[in-house]
């Protein structure tokens, strides 16, 4: 049954993590993308969709045994509001130390601890959008709201590149 070490296939264990504060307008885009994915698609075995909100170090257990981490977040790129980005991280702790994300979630620290404990997913990709507003509001700005389907498609395409096809829950 065992085909040996070189012939073994590694099972994908993917976390799609939306982070941010939904009470601060576009800061909550990550959880909103995860909500859209959860409502519109059926996640197959090996893919978990998590609204990480502002959980900070409570996120550490979610990283256990992951092969891939897709972080969805508002990011400061210096581009116009609504600009979307896909960033493959080679040095995740350094990336988040530079405060690309507008919030103080401490994701860099979370990933730093994960690295020290040998629990850092080997593949980390950030899918993000430049925020237009970080004002107190449960609503996204119109420019970011309009881009939600684009961000959801970016996650779907990222998973597709890993061989994972998300099936829509309805034809609507």
PDB file of C-alpha atoms in Angstrom:
ATOM      1  CA  UNK A   1       0.000   0.000   0.000  1.00  0.00           C
ATOM      2  CA  UNK A   2       2.809   2.364   0.830  1.00  0.00           C
ATOM      3  CA  UNK A   3       4.518   3.526  -2.337  1.00  0.00           C
ATOM      4  CA  UNK A   4       7.606   4.724  -0.486  1.00  0.00           C
ATOM      5  CA  UNK A   5       8.839   8.122   0.494  1.00  0.00           C
ATOM      6  CA  UNK A   6       9.507   9.508  -2.977  1.00  0.00           C
ATOM      7  CA  UNK A   7       6.159   8.357  -4.383  1.00  0.00           C
ATOM      8  CA  UNK A   8       3.976   9.700  -1.591  1.00  0.00           C
ATOM      9  CA  UNK A   9       1.582  12.465  -2.458  1.00  0.00           C
ATOM     10  CA  UNK A  10       1.152  15.237   0.082  1.00  0.00           C
ATOM     11  CA  UNK A  11      -2.442  16.108   0.923  1.00  0.00           C
ATOM     12  CA  UNK A  12      -3.336  19.774   0.587  1.00  0.00           C
ATOM     13  CA  UNK A  13      -4.492  21.460   3.767  1.00  0.00           C
ATOM     14  CA  UNK A  14      -5.421  25.028   2.876  1.00  0.00           C
ATOM     15  CA  UNK A  15      -6.616  27.843   5.108  1.00  0.00           C
ATOM     16  CA  UNK A  16      -8.363  30.815   3.518  1.00  0.00           C
ATOM     17  CA  UNK A  17      -8.167  33.432   6.258  1.00  0.00           C
ATOM     18  CA  UNK A  18     -10.020  36.724   6.073  1.00  0.00           C
ATOM     19  CA  UNK A  19      -8.658  39.214   8.609  1.00  0.00           C
ATOM     20  CA  UNK A  20      -9.708  42.663   9.683  1.00  0.00           C
ATOM     21  CA  UNK A  21     -12.219  44.592  11.740  1.00  0.00           C
ATOM     22  CA  UNK A  22     -15.721  44.684  10.237  1.00  0.00           C
ATOM     23  CA  UNK A  23     -16.533  47.776  12.350  1.00  0.00           C
ATOM     24  CA  UNK A  24     -13.997  49.886  10.430  1.00  0.00           C
ATOM     25  CA  UNK A  25     -15.435  49.960   6.916  1.00  0.00           C
ATOM     26  CA  UNK A  26     -12.895  48.585   4.372  1.00  0.00           C
ATOM     27  CA  UNK A  27     -10.783  47.150   7.196  1.00  0.00           C
ATOM     28  CA  UNK A  28     -13.375  44.354   7.242  1.00  0.00           C
ATOM     29  CA  UNK A  29     -12.936  43.321   3.615  1.00  0.00           C
ATOM     30  CA  UNK A  30     -11.139  40.063   4.520  1.00  0.00           C
ATOM     31  CA  UNK A  31     -14.002  38.689   6.618  1.00  0.00           C
ATOM     32  CA  UNK A  32     -16.470  39.874   3.940  1.00  0.00           C
ATOM     33  CA  UNK A  33     -14.637  37.905   1.246  1.00  0.00           C
ATOM     34  CA  UNK A  34     -14.681  34.793   3.443  1.00  0.00           C
ATOM     35  CA  UNK A  35     -18.403  35.357   4.048  1.00  0.00           C
ATOM     36  CA  UNK A  36     -18.975  35.612   0.275  1.00  0.00           C
ATOM     37  CA  UNK A  37     -17.009  32.427  -0.326  1.00  0.00           C
ATOM     38  CA  UNK A  38     -18.884  30.582   2.442  1.00  0.00           C
ATOM     39  CA  UNK A  39     -22.268  31.693   1.068  1.00  0.00           C
ATOM     40  CA  UNK A  40     -21.457  31.141  -2.592  1.00  0.00           C
ATOM     41  CA  UNK A  41     -19.273  28.048  -2.658  1.00  0.00           C
ATOM     42  CA  UNK A  42     -18.903  24.658  -1.110  1.00  0.00           C
ATOM     43  CA  UNK A  43     -15.409  24.269   0.304  1.00  0.00           C
ATOM     44  CA  UNK A  44     -14.069  20.800  -0.495  1.00  0.00           C
ATOM     45  CA  UNK A  45     -12.166  18.593   1.917  1.00  0.00           C
ATOM     46  CA  UNK A  46      -8.778  20.136   2.566  1.00  0.00           C
ATOM     47  CA  UNK A  47      -9.952  23.751   2.359  1.00  0.00           C
ATOM     48  CA  UNK A  48     -11.134  25.695   5.406  1.00  0.00           C
ATOM     49  CA  UNK A  49     -12.620  29.196   5.207  1.00  0.00           C
ATOM     50  CA  UNK A  50     -12.101  31.187   8.409  1.00  0.00           C
ATOM     51  CA  UNK A  51     -13.203  34.675   9.408  1.00  0.00           C
ATOM     52  CA  UNK A  52     -10.150  35.585  11.468  1.00  0.00           C
ATOM     53  CA  UNK A  53     -11.499  39.050  12.261  1.00  0.00           C
ATOM     54  CA  UNK A  54      -9.148  40.542  14.846  1.00  0.00           C
ATOM     55  CA  UNK A  55      -8.288  37.273  16.599  1.00  0.00           C
ATOM     56  CA  UNK A  56      -4.527  37.886  16.824  1.00  0.00           C
ATOM     57  CA  UNK A  57      -2.689  35.043  18.571  1.00  0.00           C
ATOM     58  CA  UNK A  58      -5.896  33.017  18.747  1.00  0.00           C
ATOM     59  CA  UNK A  59      -5.222  32.356  15.051  1.00  0.00           C
ATOM     60  CA  UNK A  60      -2.208  30.148  15.830  1.00  0.00           C
ATOM     61  CA  UNK A  61      -4.153  26.856  16.129  1.00  0.00           C
ATOM     62  CA  UNK A  62      -5.682  27.498  12.705  1.00  0.00           C
ATOM     63  CA  UNK A  63      -2.204  27.319  11.158  1.00  0.00           C
ATOM     64  CA  UNK A  64      -1.542  23.777  12.425  1.00  0.00           C
ATOM     65  CA  UNK A  65      -0.490  21.399   9.653  1.00  0.00           C
ATOM     66  CA  UNK A  66      -1.427  23.796   6.835  1.00  0.00           C
ATOM     67  CA  UNK A  67       0.270  23.398   3.471  1.00  0.00           C
ATOM     68  CA  UNK A  68      -1.040  26.730   2.172  1.00  0.00           C
ATOM     69  CA  UNK A  69      -2.312  29.935   3.748  1.00  0.00           C
ATOM     70  CA  UNK A  70      -4.309  32.476   1.748  1.00  0.00           C
ATOM     71  CA  UNK A  71      -4.727  35.711   3.691  1.00  0.00           C
ATOM     72  CA  UNK A  72      -7.393  38.139   2.500  1.00  0.00           C
ATOM     73  CA  UNK A  73      -6.961  41.627   3.880  1.00  0.00           C
ATOM     74  CA  UNK A  74      -7.019  45.361   3.254  1.00  0.00           C
ATOM     75  CA  UNK A  75      -3.481  46.382   2.335  1.00  0.00           C
ATOM     76  CA  UNK A  76      -1.698  49.689   1.986  1.00  0.00           C
ATOM     77  CA  UNK A  77      -0.096  49.578  -1.438  1.00  0.00           C
ATOM     78  CA  UNK A  78       0.125  53.297  -2.150  1.00  0.00           C
ATOM     79  CA  UNK A  79      -2.122  52.764  -5.168  1.00  0.00           C
ATOM     80  CA  UNK A  80      -5.621  54.124  -5.701  1.00  0.00           C
ATOM     81  CA  UNK A  81      -8.446  52.790  -3.483  1.00  0.00           C
ATOM     82  CA  UNK A  82      -9.825  49.556  -4.877  1.00  0.00           C
ATOM     83  CA  UNK A  83      -6.478  48.454  -6.342  1.00  0.00           C
ATOM     84  CA  UNK A  84      -6.202  44.685  -5.838  1.00  0.00           C
ATOM     85  CA  UNK A  85      -2.996  42.752  -5.252  1.00  0.00           C
ATOM     86  CA  UNK A  86      -1.775  39.177  -5.034  1.00  0.00           C
ATOM     87  CA  UNK A  87       1.465  38.854  -3.112  1.00  0.00           C
ATOM     88  CA  UNK A  88       3.367  35.584  -2.651  1.00  0.00           C
ATOM     89  CA  UNK A  89       5.265  35.885   0.608  1.00  0.00           C
ATOM     90  CA  UNK A  90       8.836  34.669   0.866  1.00  0.00           C
ATOM     91  CA  UNK A  91       9.418  36.323   4.272  1.00  0.00           C
ATOM     92  CA  UNK A  92       5.960  36.668   5.869  1.00  0.00           C
ATOM     93  CA  UNK A  93       7.056  38.074   9.229  1.00  0.00           C
ATOM     94  CA  UNK A  94       9.055  40.817   7.496  1.00  0.00           C
ATOM     95  CA  UNK A  95       6.166  41.555   5.143  1.00  0.00           C
ATOM     96  CA  UNK A  96       3.714  42.168   7.962  1.00  0.00           C
ATOM     97  CA  UNK A  97       6.281  44.118  10.018  1.00  0.00           C
ATOM     98  CA  UNK A  98       6.284  46.753   7.297  1.00  0.00           C
ATOM     99  CA  UNK A  99       2.598  47.370   8.085  1.00  0.00           C
ATOM    100  CA  UNK A 100       1.194  46.653   4.683  1.00  0.00           C
ATOM    101  CA  UNK A 101      -2.062  45.961   6.458  1.00  0.00           C
ATOM    102  CA  UNK A 102      -3.695  49.099   7.907  1.00  0.00           C
ATOM    103  CA  UNK A 103      -4.746  47.381  11.129  1.00  0.00           C
ATOM    104  CA  UNK A 104      -2.720  46.362  14.143  1.00  0.00           C
ATOM    105  CA  UNK A 105      -3.837  42.749  14.143  1.00  0.00           C
ATOM    106  CA  UNK A 106      -0.330  41.458  14.721  1.00  0.00           C
ATOM    107  CA  UNK A 107      -0.470  38.909  11.926  1.00  0.00           C
ATOM    108  CA  UNK A 108       3.301  39.343  11.525  1.00  0.00           C
ATOM    109  CA  UNK A 109       3.767  38.336  15.147  1.00  0.00           C
ATOM    110  CA  UNK A 110       1.388  35.398  14.722  1.00  0.00           C
ATOM    111  CA  UNK A 111       3.357  34.172  11.708  1.00  0.00           C
ATOM    112  CA  UNK A 112       6.625  34.830  13.557  1.00  0.00           C
ATOM    113  CA  UNK A 113       5.523  32.570  16.409  1.00  0.00           C
ATOM    114  CA  UNK A 114       4.319  29.994  13.895  1.00  0.00           C
ATOM    115  CA  UNK A 115       7.771  30.079  12.267  1.00  0.00           C
ATOM    116  CA  UNK A 116       9.532  29.645  15.635  1.00  0.00           C
ATOM    117  CA  UNK A 117       7.354  26.658  16.503  1.00  0.00           C
ATOM    118  CA  UNK A 118       7.823  25.073  13.070  1.00  0.00           C
ATOM    119  CA  UNK A 119       4.184  25.620  12.244  1.00  0.00           C
ATOM    120  CA  UNK A 120       4.447  28.189   9.462  1.00  0.00           C
ATOM    121  CA  UNK A 121       2.642  27.072   6.295  1.00  0.00           C
ATOM    122  CA  UNK A 122       5.217  26.631   3.519  1.00  0.00           C
ATOM    123  CA  UNK A 123       3.139  28.632   1.061  1.00  0.00           C
ATOM    124  CA  UNK A 124       1.579  31.981   2.005  1.00  0.00           C
ATOM    125  CA  UNK A 125      -0.233  34.285  -0.393  1.00  0.00           C
ATOM    126  CA  UNK A 126      -1.917  37.592   0.450  1.00  0.00           C
ATOM    127  CA  UNK A 127      -4.873  38.689  -1.623  1.00  0.00           C
ATOM    128  CA  UNK A 128      -5.673  42.276  -0.811  1.00  0.00           C
ATOM    129  CA  UNK A 129      -7.203  45.555  -1.761  1.00  0.00           C
ATOM    130  CA  UNK A 130      -6.289  49.161  -1.119  1.00  0.00           C
ATOM    131  CA  UNK A 131      -8.914  50.562   1.269  1.00  0.00           C
ATOM    132  CA  UNK A 132     -10.812  53.780   0.567  1.00  0.00           C
ATOM    133  CA  UNK A 133     -12.167  54.234   4.096  1.00  0.00           C
ATOM    134  CA  UNK A 134     -11.199  53.091   7.577  1.00  0.00           C
ATOM    135  CA  UNK A 135     -13.925  55.127   9.251  1.00  0.00           C
ATOM    136  CA  UNK A 136     -16.205  53.571  11.855  1.00  0.00           C
ATOM    137  CA  UNK A 137     -18.870  51.804   9.799  1.00  0.00           C
ATOM    138  CA  UNK A 138     -20.111  48.289   9.215  1.00  0.00           C
ATOM    139  CA  UNK A 139     -20.405  49.089   5.481  1.00  0.00           C
ATOM    140  CA  UNK A 140     -17.611  48.814   2.962  1.00  0.00           C
ATOM    141  CA  UNK A 141     -16.893  51.893   0.854  1.00  0.00           C
ATOM    142  CA  UNK A 142     -18.586  51.778  -2.578  1.00  0.00           C
ATOM    143  CA  UNK A 143     -15.254  51.258  -4.389  1.00  0.00           C
ATOM    144  CA  UNK A 144     -14.272  48.270  -2.217  1.00  0.00           C
ATOM    145  CA  UNK A 145     -17.826  46.866  -2.168  1.00  0.00           C
ATOM    146  CA  UNK A 146     -17.761  46.893  -5.985  1.00  0.00           C
ATOM    147  CA  UNK A 147     -14.518  44.877  -5.943  1.00  0.00           C
ATOM    148  CA  UNK A 148     -15.747  42.105  -3.603  1.00  0.00           C
ATOM    149  CA  UNK A 149     -16.573  39.771  -6.541  1.00  0.00           C
ATOM    150  CA  UNK A 150     -13.080  40.419  -7.945  1.00  0.00           C
ATOM    151  CA  UNK A 151     -11.461  39.449  -4.625  1.00  0.00           C
ATOM    152  CA  UNK A 152     -13.627  36.343  -4.348  1.00  0.00           C
ATOM    153  CA  UNK A 153     -12.635  35.352  -7.890  1.00  0.00           C
ATOM    154  CA  UNK A 154      -8.970  35.929  -7.014  1.00  0.00           C
ATOM    155  CA  UNK A 155      -9.299  33.429  -4.139  1.00  0.00           C
ATOM    156  CA  UNK A 156     -11.185  30.954  -6.342  1.00  0.00           C
ATOM    157  CA  UNK A 157      -8.470  31.282  -9.021  1.00  0.00           C
ATOM    158  CA  UNK A 158      -5.692  30.897  -6.429  1.00  0.00           C
ATOM    159  CA  UNK A 159      -7.284  27.669  -5.204  1.00  0.00           C
ATOM    160  CA  UNK A 160      -7.755  26.539  -8.816  1.00  0.00           C
ATOM    161  CA  UNK A 161      -4.016  27.021  -9.381  1.00  0.00           C
ATOM    162  CA  UNK A 162      -3.513  24.502  -6.555  1.00  0.00           C
ATOM    163  CA  UNK A 163      -5.873  22.021  -8.215  1.00  0.00           C
ATOM    164  CA  UNK A 164      -8.850  22.868  -5.968  1.00  0.00           C
ATOM    165  CA  UNK A 165     -12.141  23.651  -7.688  1.00  0.00           C
ATOM    166  CA  UNK A 166     -14.751  25.403  -5.549  1.00  0.00           C
ATOM    167  CA  UNK A 167     -18.270  24.442  -6.550  1.00  0.00           C
ATOM    168  CA  UNK A 168     -20.924  27.174  -6.424  1.00  0.00           C
ATOM    169  CA  UNK A 169     -23.727  26.403  -3.971  1.00  0.00           C
ATOM    170  CA  UNK A 170     -26.354  27.669  -6.457  1.00  0.00           C
ATOM    171  CA  UNK A 171     -26.644  28.751 -10.073  1.00  0.00           C
ATOM    172  CA  UNK A 172     -27.644  32.302  -9.077  1.00  0.00           C
TER     173      UNK A 172
END
